[in-house]
Short mmCIF file of C-alpha atoms and ligand atoms in Angstrom, two decimals:
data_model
loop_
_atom_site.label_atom_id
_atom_site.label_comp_id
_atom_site.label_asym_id
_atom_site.label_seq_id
_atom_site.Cartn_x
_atom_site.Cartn_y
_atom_site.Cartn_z
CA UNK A 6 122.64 302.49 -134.13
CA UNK A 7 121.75 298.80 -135.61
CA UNK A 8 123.47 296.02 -132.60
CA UNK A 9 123.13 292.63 -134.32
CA UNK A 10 124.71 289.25 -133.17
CA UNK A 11 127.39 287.78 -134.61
CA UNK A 12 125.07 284.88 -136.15
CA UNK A 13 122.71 287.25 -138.06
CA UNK A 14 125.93 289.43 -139.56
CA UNK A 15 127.70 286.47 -140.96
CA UNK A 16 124.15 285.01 -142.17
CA UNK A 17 122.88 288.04 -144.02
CA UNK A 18 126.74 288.06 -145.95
CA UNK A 19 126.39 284.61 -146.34
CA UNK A 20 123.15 285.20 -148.15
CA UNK A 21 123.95 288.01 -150.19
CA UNK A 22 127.53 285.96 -151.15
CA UNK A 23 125.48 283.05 -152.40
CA UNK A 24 122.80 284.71 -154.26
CA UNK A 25 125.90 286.98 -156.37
CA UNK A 26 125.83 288.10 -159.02
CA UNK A 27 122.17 288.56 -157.70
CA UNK A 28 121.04 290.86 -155.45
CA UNK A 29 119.86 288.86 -152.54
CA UNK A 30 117.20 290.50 -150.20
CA UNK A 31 115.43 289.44 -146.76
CA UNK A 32 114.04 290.45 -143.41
CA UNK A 33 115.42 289.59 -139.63
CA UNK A 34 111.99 289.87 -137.53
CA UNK A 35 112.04 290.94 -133.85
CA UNK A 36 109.63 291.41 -130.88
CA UNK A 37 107.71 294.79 -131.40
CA UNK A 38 109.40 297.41 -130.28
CA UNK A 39 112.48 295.53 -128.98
CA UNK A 40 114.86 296.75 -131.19
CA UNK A 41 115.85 293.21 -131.30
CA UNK A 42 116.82 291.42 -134.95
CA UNK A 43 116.10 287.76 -133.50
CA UNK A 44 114.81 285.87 -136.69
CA UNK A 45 116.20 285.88 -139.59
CA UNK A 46 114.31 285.31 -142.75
CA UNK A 47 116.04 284.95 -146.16
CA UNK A 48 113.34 285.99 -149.22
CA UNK A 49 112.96 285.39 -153.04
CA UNK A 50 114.25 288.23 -155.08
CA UNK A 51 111.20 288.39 -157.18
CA UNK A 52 113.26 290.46 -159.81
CA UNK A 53 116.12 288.04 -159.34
CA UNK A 54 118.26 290.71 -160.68
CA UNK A 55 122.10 292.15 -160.53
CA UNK A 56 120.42 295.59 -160.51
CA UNK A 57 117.13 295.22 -158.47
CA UNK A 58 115.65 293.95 -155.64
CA UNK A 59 111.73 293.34 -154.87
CA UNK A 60 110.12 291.23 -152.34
CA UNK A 61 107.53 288.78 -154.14
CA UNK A 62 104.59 289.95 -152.80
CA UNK A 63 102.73 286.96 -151.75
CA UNK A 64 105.46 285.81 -149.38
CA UNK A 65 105.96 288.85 -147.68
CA UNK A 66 102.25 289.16 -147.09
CA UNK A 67 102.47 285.74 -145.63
CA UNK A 68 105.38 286.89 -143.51
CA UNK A 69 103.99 289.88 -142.48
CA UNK A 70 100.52 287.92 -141.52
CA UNK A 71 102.74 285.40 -139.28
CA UNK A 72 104.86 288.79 -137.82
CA UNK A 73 101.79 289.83 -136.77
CA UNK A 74 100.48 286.50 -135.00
CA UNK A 75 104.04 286.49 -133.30
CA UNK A 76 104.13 290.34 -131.71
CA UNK A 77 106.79 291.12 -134.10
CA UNK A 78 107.94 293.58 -136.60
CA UNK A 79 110.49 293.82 -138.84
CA UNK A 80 113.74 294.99 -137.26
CA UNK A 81 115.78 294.74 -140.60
CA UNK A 82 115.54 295.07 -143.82
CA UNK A 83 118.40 293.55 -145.96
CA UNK A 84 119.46 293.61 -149.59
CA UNK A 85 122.63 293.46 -151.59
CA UNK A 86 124.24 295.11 -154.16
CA UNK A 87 126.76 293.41 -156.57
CA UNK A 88 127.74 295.55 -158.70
CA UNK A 89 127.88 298.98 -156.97
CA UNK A 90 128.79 300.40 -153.14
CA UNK A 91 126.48 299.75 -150.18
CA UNK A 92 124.24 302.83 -150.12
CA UNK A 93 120.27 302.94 -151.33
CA UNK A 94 119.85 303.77 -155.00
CA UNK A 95 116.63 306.22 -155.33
CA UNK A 96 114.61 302.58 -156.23
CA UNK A 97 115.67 301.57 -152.59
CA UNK A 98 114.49 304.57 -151.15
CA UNK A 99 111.17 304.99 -152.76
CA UNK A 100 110.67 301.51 -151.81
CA UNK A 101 111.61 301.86 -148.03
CA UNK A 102 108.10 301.90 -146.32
CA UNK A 103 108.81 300.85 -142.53
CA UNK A 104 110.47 304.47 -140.75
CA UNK A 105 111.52 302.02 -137.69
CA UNK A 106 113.15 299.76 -139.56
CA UNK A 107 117.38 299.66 -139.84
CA UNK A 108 118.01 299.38 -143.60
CA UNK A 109 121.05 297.01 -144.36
CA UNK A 110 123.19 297.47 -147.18
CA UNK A 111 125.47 294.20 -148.56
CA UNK A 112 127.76 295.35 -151.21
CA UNK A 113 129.62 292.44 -152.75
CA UNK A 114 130.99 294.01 -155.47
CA UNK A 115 134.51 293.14 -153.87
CA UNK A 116 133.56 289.72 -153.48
CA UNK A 117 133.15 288.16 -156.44
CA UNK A 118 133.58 284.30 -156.95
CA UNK A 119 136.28 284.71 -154.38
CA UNK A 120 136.32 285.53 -150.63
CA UNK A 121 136.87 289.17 -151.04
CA UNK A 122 135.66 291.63 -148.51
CA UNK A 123 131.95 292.98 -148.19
CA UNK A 124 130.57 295.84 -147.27
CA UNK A 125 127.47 296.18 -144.44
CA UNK A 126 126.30 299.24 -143.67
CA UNK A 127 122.98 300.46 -141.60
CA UNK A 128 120.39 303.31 -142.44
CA UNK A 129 117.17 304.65 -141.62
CA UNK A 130 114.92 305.86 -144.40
CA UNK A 131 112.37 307.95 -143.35
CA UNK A 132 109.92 310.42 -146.11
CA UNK A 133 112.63 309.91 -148.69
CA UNK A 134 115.72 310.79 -146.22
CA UNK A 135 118.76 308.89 -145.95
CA UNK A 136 120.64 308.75 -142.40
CA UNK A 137 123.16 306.40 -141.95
CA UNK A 138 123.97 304.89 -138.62
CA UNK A 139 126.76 302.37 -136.47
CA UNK A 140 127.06 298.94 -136.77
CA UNK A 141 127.54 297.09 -133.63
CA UNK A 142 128.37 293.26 -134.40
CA UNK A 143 128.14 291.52 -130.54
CA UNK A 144 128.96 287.86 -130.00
CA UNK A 145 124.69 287.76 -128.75
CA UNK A 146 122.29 289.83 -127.94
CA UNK A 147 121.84 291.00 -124.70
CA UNK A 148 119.21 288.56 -122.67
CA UNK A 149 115.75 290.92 -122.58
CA UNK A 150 112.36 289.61 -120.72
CA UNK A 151 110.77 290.11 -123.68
CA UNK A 152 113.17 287.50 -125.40
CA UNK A 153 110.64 285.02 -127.40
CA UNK A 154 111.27 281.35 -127.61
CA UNK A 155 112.79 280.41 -131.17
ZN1 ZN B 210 119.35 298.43 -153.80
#
């Protein structure tokens, strides 16, 4: 099951709503092993495409350099579709490279230029297999000890 705040749902739509009809795609880092999506960051789509999503790859090395000096890991992985329902084309999935990450699905093929409805869905991908899992939206996470100051 992915739990998320409130804050971190409506800014991952957000995202993927402004970036339509591209697919919009980021991370929300977290303290390792927390389970924790604390810090959201919103990336380029280096394909900035309506079909396809890749991370540019100097920026995510960057991000995964600073993850690293900060304990973290990546908790989420977000992208959108626009065009077709939130679930991981085979490009997704041969792309999906962190097992303990949730995998977030936008769809805003609904959406349009108008506030139409979205879709968010959760999944892990691990070796090539596809298991969704529950969305929990909470008003905030719950406080932890291993919280880190942001
Ligand atoms: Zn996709």
């Amino acid at each position: 099951m992915l739990t998320l705040d409130q804050a971190t749902y409506d800014a991952i739509v957000a995202h993927a709503k402004r970036d339509h009809p591209d697919e919009a795609c980021g991370i929300v880092a977290g303290p390792e092993g927390s389970d924790r999506p604390e810090r959201m960051i919103e990336m380029v789509n280096a394909a900035g495409s309506p079909t396809f999503y890749e991370f540019d790859s100097t920026e995510l090395l960057a991000l995964y350099k600073e993850m690293w000096a900060r304990d973290e890991e990546p908790v989420i992985v977000y992208h959108s579709h626009t065009a077709t329902e939130a679930y991981p084309s085979r490009t997704d999935i041969g792309l999906a490279s962190e097992p303990g990450a949730h995998y977030v699905l936008v769809s805003t093929r609904e959406h349009g230029n108008s506030e139409g409805p979205v879709e968010f869905r959760s999944y892990r991908i691990v070796d090539g297999e596809v298991t969704e899992e529950e969305v929990r939206v909470v008003p905030e996470l719950p406080q932890s000890q291993s919280r880190s100051a942001s």
